[in-house]
C-alpha positions as CSV (number, residue, x, y, z in Angstrom):
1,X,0.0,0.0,0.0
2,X,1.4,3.2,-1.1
3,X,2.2,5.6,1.4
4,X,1.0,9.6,2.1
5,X,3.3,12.1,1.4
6,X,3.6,14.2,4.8
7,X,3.9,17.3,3.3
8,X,0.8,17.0,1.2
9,X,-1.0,15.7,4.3
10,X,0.0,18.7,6.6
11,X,-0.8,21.1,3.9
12,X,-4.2,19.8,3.2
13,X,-4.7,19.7,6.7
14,X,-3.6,23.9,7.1
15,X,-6.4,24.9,3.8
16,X,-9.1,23.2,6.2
17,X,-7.9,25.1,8.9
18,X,-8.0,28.3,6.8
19,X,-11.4,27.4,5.3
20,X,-13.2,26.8,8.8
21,X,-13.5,29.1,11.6
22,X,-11.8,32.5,11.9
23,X,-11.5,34.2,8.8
24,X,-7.5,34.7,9.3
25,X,-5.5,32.6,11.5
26,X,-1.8,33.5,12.7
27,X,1.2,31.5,12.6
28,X,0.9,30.4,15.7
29,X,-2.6,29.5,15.9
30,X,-2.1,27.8,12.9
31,X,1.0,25.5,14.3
32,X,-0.2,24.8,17.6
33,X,-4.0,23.6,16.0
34,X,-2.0,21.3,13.7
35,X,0.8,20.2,16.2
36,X,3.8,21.5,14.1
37,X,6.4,23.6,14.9
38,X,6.4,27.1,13.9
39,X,9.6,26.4,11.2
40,X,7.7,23.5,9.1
41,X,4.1,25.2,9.3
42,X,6.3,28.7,7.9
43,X,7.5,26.7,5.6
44,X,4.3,25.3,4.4
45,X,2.5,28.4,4.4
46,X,5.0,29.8,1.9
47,X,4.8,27.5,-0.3
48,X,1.2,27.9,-0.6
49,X,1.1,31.3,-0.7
50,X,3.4,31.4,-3.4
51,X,1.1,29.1,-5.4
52,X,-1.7,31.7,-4.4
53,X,-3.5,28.9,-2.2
54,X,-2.9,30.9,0.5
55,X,-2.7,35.1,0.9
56,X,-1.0,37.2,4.0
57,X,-2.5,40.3,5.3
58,X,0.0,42.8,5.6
59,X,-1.1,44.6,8.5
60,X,-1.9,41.7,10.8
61,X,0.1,39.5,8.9
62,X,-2.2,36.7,9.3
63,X,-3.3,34.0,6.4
64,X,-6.5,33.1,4.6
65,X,-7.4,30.7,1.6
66,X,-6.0,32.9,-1.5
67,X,-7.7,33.4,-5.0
68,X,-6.0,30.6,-6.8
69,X,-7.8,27.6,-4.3
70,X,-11.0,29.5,-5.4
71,X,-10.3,29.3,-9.5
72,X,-9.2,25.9,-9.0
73,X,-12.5,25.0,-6.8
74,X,-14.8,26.1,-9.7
75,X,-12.7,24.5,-12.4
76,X,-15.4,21.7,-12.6
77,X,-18.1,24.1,-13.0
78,X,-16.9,26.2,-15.4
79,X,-16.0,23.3,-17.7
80,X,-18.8,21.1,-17.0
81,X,-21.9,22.7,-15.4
82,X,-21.3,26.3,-17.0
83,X,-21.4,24.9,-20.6
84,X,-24.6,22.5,-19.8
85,X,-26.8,25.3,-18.3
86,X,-25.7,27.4,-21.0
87,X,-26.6,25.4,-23.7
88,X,-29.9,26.3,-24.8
89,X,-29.7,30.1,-23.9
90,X,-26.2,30.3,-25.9
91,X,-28.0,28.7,-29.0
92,X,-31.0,31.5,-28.5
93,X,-28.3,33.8,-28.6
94,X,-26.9,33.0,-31.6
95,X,-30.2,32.6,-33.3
96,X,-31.3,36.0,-32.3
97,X,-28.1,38.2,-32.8
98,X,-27.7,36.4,-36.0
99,X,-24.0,36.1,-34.5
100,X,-21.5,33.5,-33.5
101,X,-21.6,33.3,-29.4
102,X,-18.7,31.8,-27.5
103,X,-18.5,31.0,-23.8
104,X,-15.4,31.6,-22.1
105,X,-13.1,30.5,-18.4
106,X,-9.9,31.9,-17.4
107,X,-7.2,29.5,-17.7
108,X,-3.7,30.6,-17.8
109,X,-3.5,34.0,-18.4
110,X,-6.2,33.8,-20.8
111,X,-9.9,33.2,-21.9
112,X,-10.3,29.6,-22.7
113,X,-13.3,29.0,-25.2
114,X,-15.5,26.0,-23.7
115,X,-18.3,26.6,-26.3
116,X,-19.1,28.0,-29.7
117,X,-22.2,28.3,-31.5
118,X,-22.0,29.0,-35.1
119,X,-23.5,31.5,-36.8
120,X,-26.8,30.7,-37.8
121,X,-26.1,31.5,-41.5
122,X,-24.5,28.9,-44.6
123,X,-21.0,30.9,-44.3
124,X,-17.7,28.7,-43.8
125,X,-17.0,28.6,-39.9
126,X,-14.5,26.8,-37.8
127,X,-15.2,25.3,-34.7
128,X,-13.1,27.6,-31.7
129,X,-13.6,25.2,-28.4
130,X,-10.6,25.0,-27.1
131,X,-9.1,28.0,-28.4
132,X,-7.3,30.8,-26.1
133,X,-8.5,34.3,-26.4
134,X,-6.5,37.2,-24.4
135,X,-7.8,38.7,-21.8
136,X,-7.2,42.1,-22.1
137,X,-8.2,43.2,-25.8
138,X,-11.1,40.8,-26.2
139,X,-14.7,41.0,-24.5
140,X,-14.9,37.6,-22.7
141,X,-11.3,38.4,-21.3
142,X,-12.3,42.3,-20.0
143,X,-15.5,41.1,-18.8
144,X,-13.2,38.0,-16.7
145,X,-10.7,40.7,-15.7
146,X,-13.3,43.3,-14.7
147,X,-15.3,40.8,-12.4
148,X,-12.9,38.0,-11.2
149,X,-9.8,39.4,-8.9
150,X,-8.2,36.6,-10.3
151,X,-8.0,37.2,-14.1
152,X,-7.5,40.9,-13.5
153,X,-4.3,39.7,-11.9
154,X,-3.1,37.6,-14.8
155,X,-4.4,40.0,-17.3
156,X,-1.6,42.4,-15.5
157,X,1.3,40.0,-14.8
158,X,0.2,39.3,-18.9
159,X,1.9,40.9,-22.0
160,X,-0.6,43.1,-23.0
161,X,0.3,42.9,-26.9
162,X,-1.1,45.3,-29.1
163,X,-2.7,43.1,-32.1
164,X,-4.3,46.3,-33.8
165,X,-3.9,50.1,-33.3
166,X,-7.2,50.2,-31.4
167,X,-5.9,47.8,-28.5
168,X,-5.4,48.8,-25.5
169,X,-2.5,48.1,-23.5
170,X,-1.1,50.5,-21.1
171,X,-1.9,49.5,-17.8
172,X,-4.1,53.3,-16.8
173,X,-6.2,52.8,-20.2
174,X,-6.9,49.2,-19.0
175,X,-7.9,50.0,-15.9
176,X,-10.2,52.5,-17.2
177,X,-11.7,50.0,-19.7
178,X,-11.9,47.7,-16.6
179,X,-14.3,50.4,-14.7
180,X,-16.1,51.1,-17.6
181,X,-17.4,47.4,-17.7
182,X,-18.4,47.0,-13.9
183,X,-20.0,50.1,-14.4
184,X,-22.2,49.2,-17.7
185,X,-22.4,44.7,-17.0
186,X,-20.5,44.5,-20.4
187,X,-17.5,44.7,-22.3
188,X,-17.0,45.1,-25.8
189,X,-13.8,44.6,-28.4
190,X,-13.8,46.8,-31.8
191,X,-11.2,45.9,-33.9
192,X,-8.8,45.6,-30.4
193,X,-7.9,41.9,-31.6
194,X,-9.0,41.4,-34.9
195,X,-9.2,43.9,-37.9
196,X,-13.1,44.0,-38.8
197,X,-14.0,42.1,-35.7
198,X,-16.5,43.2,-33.1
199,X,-17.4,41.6,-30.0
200,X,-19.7,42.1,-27.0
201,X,-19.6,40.3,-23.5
202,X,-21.6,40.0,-20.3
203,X,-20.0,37.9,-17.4
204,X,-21.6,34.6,-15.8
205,X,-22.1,34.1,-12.2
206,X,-22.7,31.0,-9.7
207,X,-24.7,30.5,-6.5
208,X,-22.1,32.6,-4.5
209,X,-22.5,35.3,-7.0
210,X,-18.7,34.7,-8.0
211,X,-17.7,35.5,-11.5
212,X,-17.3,32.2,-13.4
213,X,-17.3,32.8,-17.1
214,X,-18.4,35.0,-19.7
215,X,-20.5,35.2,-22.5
216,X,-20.5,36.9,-25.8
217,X,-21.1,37.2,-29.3
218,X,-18.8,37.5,-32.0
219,X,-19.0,39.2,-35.3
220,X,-18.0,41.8,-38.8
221,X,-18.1,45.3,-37.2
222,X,-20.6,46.6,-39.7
223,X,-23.3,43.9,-38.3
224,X,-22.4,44.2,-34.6
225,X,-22.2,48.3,-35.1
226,X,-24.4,50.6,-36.7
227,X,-23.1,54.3,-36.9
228,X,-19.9,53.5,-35.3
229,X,-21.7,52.6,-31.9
230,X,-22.7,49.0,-30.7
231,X,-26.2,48.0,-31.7
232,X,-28.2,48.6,-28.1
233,X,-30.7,45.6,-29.2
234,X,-27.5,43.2,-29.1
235,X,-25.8,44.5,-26.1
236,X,-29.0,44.0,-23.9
237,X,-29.4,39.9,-25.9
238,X,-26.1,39.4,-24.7
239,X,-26.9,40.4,-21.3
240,X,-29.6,38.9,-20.7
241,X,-28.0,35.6,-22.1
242,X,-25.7,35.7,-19.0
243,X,-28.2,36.7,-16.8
244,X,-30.3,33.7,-17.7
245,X,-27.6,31.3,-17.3
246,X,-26.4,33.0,-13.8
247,X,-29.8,32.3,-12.8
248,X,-29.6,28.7,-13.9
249,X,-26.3,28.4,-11.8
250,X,-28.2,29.9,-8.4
251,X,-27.1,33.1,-8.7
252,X,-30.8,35.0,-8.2
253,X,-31.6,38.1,-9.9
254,X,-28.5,40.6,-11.2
């Protein structure tokens, strides 16, 4: 029978800890509720909070379960349950926009696509799950960045390349853009990642009302636009597209 590793064991044992109880826990709480000395729990404490399992306070210096355990405890939904409950009100989508709709999770310092429906038209399309988007020009990957503390973190630590003359990628401008979503529940992309390309996005949220995807429709500026601004009729489809799947995931009324 194979045995435990220790060190695995002990730090499983500290993310229960974390997760139960106070809020934040000090070193020393922490050893002396796990029997350890205060050199191997240290020890194991950095580790995990260089992963970004666990995060220090830096007044109180004190630890609590970091954002990464959180992205990691949703992984399953955002690949499995997200993509079923979004099923039908993604294929409304794109039969009402007349657009292509994707469906998008972070995943390493980017928007992974976990669904696509085509364009509900006889044009030439290729299939896009599986494909990585960037976070910070496109409008699954501001939407991600705007709502999950997470993603905006990668989206910074990111290069922020420039793939047309519209993107933006100075970290102020970003930032701005960032508000600008909160502020409306949507993002948009005009020509900031592909030449001809617009896109609008509205973010997706579970039970706990934490951001765990986003949705959004893809498609030739002159479709998507009309008079240089988005068309209002799509913005408020997309919207209510992730509305209706947040409320399939638990998340109430947005």
């Amino acid at each position: 029978m194979a045995r435990n590793i220790q060190s695995l064991e002990r730090a499983a044992a500290m993310l229960r800890l974390l997760a139960g109880g106070e809020r934040r826990l000090g070193l020393s709480d922490i050893a002396s509720s796990l029997g350890l000395a205060k050199g191997t729990a240290h020890g194991i404490l950095r580790t995990l909070q260089h992963e970004g399992f666990v995060e220090q306070d830096e007044t109180s210096g004190r630890y609590q379960l970091g954002a990464e355990l959180l992205r990691l405890g949703t992984t399953y939904l955002d690949v499995h349950e997200l993509r079923a409950r979004a099923l039908v009100w993604t294929d409304d989508l794109a039969r009402s926009s007349g657009e292509s709709v994707h469906l998008g999770v972070l995943h390493q310092q980017g928007v992974l696509v976990v669904h696509h429906v085509f364009r509900p038209d006889d044009s030439r399309q290729v299939l896009e799950i599986g494909a990585m988007q960037p976070l910070h020009s496109t409008a699954l990957g501001k939407v991600l960045s705007a709502y999950d503390p997470v993603a905006h973190s990668e989206a910074l630590e990111a290069d922020r390349k420039a793939f047309t003359d519209r993107t933006v990628c100075d970290l102020d401008g970003f930032e701005e853009i960032l508000d600008l979503t909160r502020a409306r529940g949507y993002a948009a992309d005009v020509e900031e990642t592909w030449e001809g390309v617009a896109s609008i996005a509205a973010p997706i949220h579970d039970r706990r009302r934490m951001p765990v995807g986003s949705v959004g429709i893809t498609g030739a500026v002159e479709r998507v636009c009309r008079d240089g601004e988005l068309r209002p009729e799509l913005i408020a489809a997309v919207r209510d597209c992730a509305r209706a799947v947040s409320r399939d995931l638990g998340a109430g009324r947005f």
